[in-house]
Amino acid sequence: MRNHEKLWYKNSIIYQIYPRSFFDSNGDGYGDFQGIISKLDYLSDIGIDCIWIMPTYKSPLKDDGYDISDFYSVYEPFGTIEDLKKLFTEIHNHGMKVITDLVLNHCSDQHTWFQEARRDKHSKYRDYFVWSDTDQKYSETRIIFVDSQKSNWTWDAEADQYFWHRFYPSQPDLNYDNPEVREEMKNVMRYWLNMGIDGFRADAVPYLFEREGTINENLPETHAYLKELRKMMDDEFPGTILLCEANQWPEDVRQYFGDGDEFHLGFHFPLMPRIFKSIGQQDASSLVNILKATPDIPENCQWCTFLRNHDELTLEMVNQEDRQWMWDFYAPDKAMRMNLGIRRRLYPLLENDRNKIGLAYSLMLTLPGSPVLYYGDEIGMGDDISQFDRNGVRTPMQWDDSLNGGFSTSITTYLPVIDDEVYGYHKVNVKKQLKDPDSNLNWLKNLIRIRKESIALGEGDIRWLTQGENIPVLAYKRQTKNETIILIHNMTENEVSINLSVDTGIYRDMLQPSVLFYSNSMMSLHLKPRAFYWLNKEQ
Ligand code: GLC
């Protein structure tokens, strides 16, 4: 493998698919594998390099598939394992990579391991989970689902003990102190990697081990095990990758890259809310500060930038004051709030305003990292806060203006398609947007195409050109040996004139190639409200 092929993940556009909502090929009201296969042309046409498929395992769906009752089977309405294999093959035939969710921390309480464990104290599966006679152990551990959980312990009458869970009680944590568990999960990985996937998005990894007197996150034992997984992948499935979901501060996420021997990719959770804060406050200083506080990562690693995903827009990685500001500004209706976050989609959050959304997408595509796009956000889908939990941001994909937005021919779908006046499927759908050169879809597609023309935007260094307490115009430079790009964002709703100290030369706007700027060590610009430029230095 040539080096740039080996490091494909360092400069990839990743697209996140929620299979239940993508496309229903057999009219039963649920999305399925065949449905995704039939939409792969659409995805490769957008410029997607890698698809992340959310959990497809057998599950009672108490946490939408993140509660797995059998790691070796698939959720039946999605299709068969053969269909899923075909999906992997077809993704590859389309020139894209595929990663799937790996849920290490817990399984479903319906899993036979847990059923056996609670039934019989002497079963070998008892020790697959974390039990206690009291609910007082590990008392320094925070609760993640604060809206619905009072404790990380739940009493199990059948087992006559408490069991440990970081998420819902229907998701008992696995006991990683048990070597058999550690081996079981390696085998699960081998099973799926043998089907030819390119890697995993590893769910909720900070919580694998427990140690009294700690907060039970990011423990050294957890890192040691994750490194073992990586080694197994490198040895047995060279070229496959791991993407880390660790919703933690930059210095803690940094640990998950190890010395380039743990994760290849990691979501930048603290950056995400600061993109929204910077747009809302018309001041990018919080964004610059968090990236300045982000330690360097090894050469073979990369961040993932993202704006939204299938969960609430998490505000765990901001302080109380910022959290309150974000809630007041972006979630004025209490029903929009959930746990420590906001359960809304990108377009409604930014008021369907192309200028604000442009800033958000431009930042996601030009700050260091491989961008991850959440399905539906390319066309500007809305949300439905009347739905339970996070379902309001997981509604059916809007393909056209026929029944159920073209998602399914069934009379009822497992979740209703959005049909309000602004974001409803009559107005917002793929078919319509493909035809309109100025649609959300074609506009974003164009940004993605341009981003992909530049290595510097994917892998270049970053240098800040604007700094300070208040940053109304954010400018930075992305650079490789052969390429220099100056990124400029007017974060404000006003016209602004600025002088930027940049190398002498001619700069062409990659977004509007007829627009040139000159610098004689100083570049003067007059910026429209919320305008952004990607200026490529002519050689
Ligand atoms: C991750 C997933 C989330 C899930 C949780 C428990 O945070 O993104 O959807 O509820 O893990 O598995």
mmCIF file with all atom_site columns, N, CA and C and ligand atoms in Angstrom, residues 63 66 103 106 145 167 171 201 203-204 245 310-311 390 394, ligand 1:
data_model
loop_
_atom_site.group_PDB
_atom_site.id
_atom_site.type_symbol
_atom_site.label_atom_id
_atom_site.label_alt_id
_atom_site.label_comp_id
_atom_site.label_asym_id
_atom_site.label_entity_id
_atom_site.label_seq_id
_atom_site.pdbx_PDB_ins_code
_atom_site.Cartn_x
_atom_site.Cartn_y
_atom_site.Cartn_z
_atom_site.occupancy
_atom_site.B_iso_or_equiv
_atom_site.pdbx_formal_charge
_atom_site.auth_seq_id
_atom_site.auth_comp_id
_atom_site.auth_asym_id
_atom_site.auth_atom_id
_atom_site.pdbx_PDB_model_num
ATOM   1  N N  . ASP A 1 63  ? -31.783 1.482  23.257 1.00 0.00 ? 63  ASP A N  1
ATOM   2  C CA . ASP A 1 63  ? -30.936 2.640  22.962 1.00 0.00 ? 63  ASP A CA 1
ATOM   3  C C  . ASP A 1 63  ? -30.541 2.575  21.491 1.00 0.00 ? 63  ASP A C  1
ATOM   4  N N  . TYR A 1 66  ? -27.555 0.593  20.228 1.00 0.00 ? 66  TYR A N  1
ATOM   5  C CA . TYR A 1 66  ? -26.353 0.623  21.067 1.00 0.00 ? 66  TYR A CA 1
ATOM   6  C C  . TYR A 1 66  ? -26.524 -0.304 22.277 1.00 0.00 ? 66  TYR A C  1
ATOM   7  N N  . VAL A 1 103 ? -19.401 -1.459 19.829 1.00 0.00 ? 103 VAL A N  1
ATOM   8  C CA . VAL A 1 103 ? -19.852 -1.047 21.162 1.00 0.00 ? 103 VAL A CA 1
ATOM   9  C C  . VAL A 1 103 ? -19.193 -1.976 22.174 1.00 0.00 ? 103 VAL A C  1
ATOM   10 N N  . HIS A 1 106 ? -20.641 -2.017 26.831 1.00 0.00 ? 106 HIS A N  1
ATOM   11 C CA . HIS A 1 106 ? -21.818 -2.677 27.408 1.00 0.00 ? 106 HIS A CA 1
ATOM   12 C C  . HIS A 1 106 ? -22.497 -3.536 26.360 1.00 0.00 ? 106 HIS A C  1
ATOM   13 N N  . PHE A 1 145 ? -26.473 10.060 31.447 1.00 0.00 ? 145 PHE A N  1
ATOM   14 C CA . PHE A 1 145 ? -27.855 10.386 31.043 1.00 0.00 ? 145 PHE A CA 1
ATOM   15 C C  . PHE A 1 145 ? -28.574 11.033 32.232 1.00 0.00 ? 145 PHE A C  1
ATOM   16 N N  . PHE A 1 167 ? -24.744 3.822  31.079 1.00 0.00 ? 167 PHE A N  1
ATOM   17 C CA . PHE A 1 167 ? -25.829 4.402  30.274 1.00 0.00 ? 167 PHE A CA 1
ATOM   18 C C  . PHE A 1 167 ? -27.157 3.905  30.846 1.00 0.00 ? 167 PHE A C  1
ATOM   19 N N  . GLN A 1 171 ? -28.502 -1.467 29.596 1.00 0.00 ? 171 GLN A N  1
ATOM   20 C CA . GLN A 1 171 ? -27.174 -1.632 28.993 1.00 0.00 ? 171 GLN A CA 1
ATOM   21 C C  . GLN A 1 171 ? -26.118 -1.909 30.074 1.00 0.00 ? 171 GLN A C  1
ATOM   22 N N  . ARG A 1 201 ? -16.019 2.740  14.275 1.00 0.00 ? 201 ARG A N  1
ATOM   23 C CA . ARG A 1 201 ? -16.211 3.896  15.137 1.00 0.00 ? 201 ARG A CA 1
ATOM   24 C C  . ARG A 1 201 ? -16.479 3.271  16.510 1.00 0.00 ? 201 ARG A C  1
ATOM   25 N N  . ASP A 1 203 ? -17.527 3.112  20.135 1.00 0.00 ? 203 ASP A N  1
ATOM   26 C CA . ASP A 1 203 ? -18.484 3.835  20.966 1.00 0.00 ? 203 ASP A CA 1
ATOM   27 C C  . ASP A 1 203 ? -18.010 3.923  22.421 1.00 0.00 ? 203 ASP A C  1
ATOM   28 N N  . ALA A 1 204 ? -18.199 5.071  23.030 1.00 0.00 ? 204 ALA A N  1
ATOM   29 C CA . ALA A 1 204 ? -18.094 5.225  24.482 1.00 0.00 ? 204 ALA A CA 1
ATOM   30 C C  . ALA A 1 204 ? -16.873 4.524  25.091 1.00 0.00 ? 204 ALA A C  1
ATOM   31 N N  . GLU A 1 245 ? -14.791 7.542  19.914 1.00 0.00 ? 245 GLU A N  1
ATOM   32 C CA . GLU A 1 245 ? -15.789 8.421  20.524 1.00 0.00 ? 245 GLU A CA 1
ATOM   33 C C  . GLU A 1 245 ? -15.441 8.580  21.997 1.00 0.00 ? 245 GLU A C  1
ATOM   34 N N  . HIS A 1 310 ? -26.121 11.817 15.693 1.00 0.00 ? 310 HIS A N  1
ATOM   35 C CA . HIS A 1 310 ? -27.403 11.210 16.071 1.00 0.00 ? 310 HIS A CA 1
ATOM   36 C C  . HIS A 1 310 ? -27.765 11.480 17.538 1.00 0.00 ? 310 HIS A C  1
ATOM   37 N N  . ASP A 1 311 ? -26.832 12.013 18.312 1.00 0.00 ? 311 ASP A N  1
ATOM   38 C CA . ASP A 1 311 ? -27.093 12.303 19.721 1.00 0.00 ? 311 ASP A CA 1
ATOM   39 C C  . ASP A 1 311 ? -27.491 13.768 19.888 1.00 0.00 ? 311 ASP A C  1
ATOM   40 N N  . ARG A 1 390 ? -33.689 10.960 21.578 1.00 0.00 ? 390 ARG A N  1
ATOM   41 C CA . ARG A 1 390 ? -32.996 11.612 20.469 1.00 0.00 ? 390 ARG A CA 1
ATOM   42 C C  . ARG A 1 390 ? -33.634 11.304 19.116 1.00 0.00 ? 390 ARG A C  1
ATOM   43 N N  . ARG A 1 394 ? -33.517 11.803 14.230 1.00 0.00 ? 394 ARG A N  1
ATOM   44 C CA . ARG A 1 394 ? -33.256 10.533 13.527 1.00 0.00 ? 394 ARG A CA 1
ATOM   45 C C  . ARG A 1 394 ? -34.414 10.179 12.591 1.00 0.00 ? 394 ARG A C  1
HETATM 46 C C1 . GLC B 2 .   ? -22.645 6.745  22.452 1.00 0.00 ? 1   GLC B C1 1
HETATM 47 C C2 . GLC B 2 .   ? -23.675 6.826  21.345 1.00 0.00 ? 1   GLC B C2 1
HETATM 48 C C3 . GLC B 2 .   ? -25.034 7.040  21.945 1.00 0.00 ? 1   GLC B C3 1
HETATM 49 C C4 . GLC B 2 .   ? -25.348 5.912  22.892 1.00 0.00 ? 1   GLC B C4 1
HETATM 50 C C5 . GLC B 2 .   ? -24.244 5.729  23.940 1.00 0.00 ? 1   GLC B C5 1
HETATM 51 C C6 . GLC B 2 .   ? -24.365 4.438  24.665 1.00 0.00 ? 1   GLC B C6 1
HETATM 52 O O1 . GLC B 2 .   ? -22.493 7.934  23.117 1.00 0.00 ? 1   GLC B O1 1
HETATM 53 O O2 . GLC B 2 .   ? -23.329 7.841  20.448 1.00 0.00 ? 1   GLC B O2 1
HETATM 54 O O3 . GLC B 2 .   ? -26.017 7.150  20.955 1.00 0.00 ? 1   GLC B O3 1
HETATM 55 O O4 . GLC B 2 .   ? -26.555 6.160  23.535 1.00 0.00 ? 1   GLC B O4 1
HETATM 56 O O5 . GLC B 2 .   ? -22.967 5.717  23.351 1.00 0.00 ? 1   GLC B O5 1
HETATM 57 O O6 . GLC B 2 .   ? -24.019 3.367  23.830 1.00 0.00 ? 1   GLC B O6 1
#
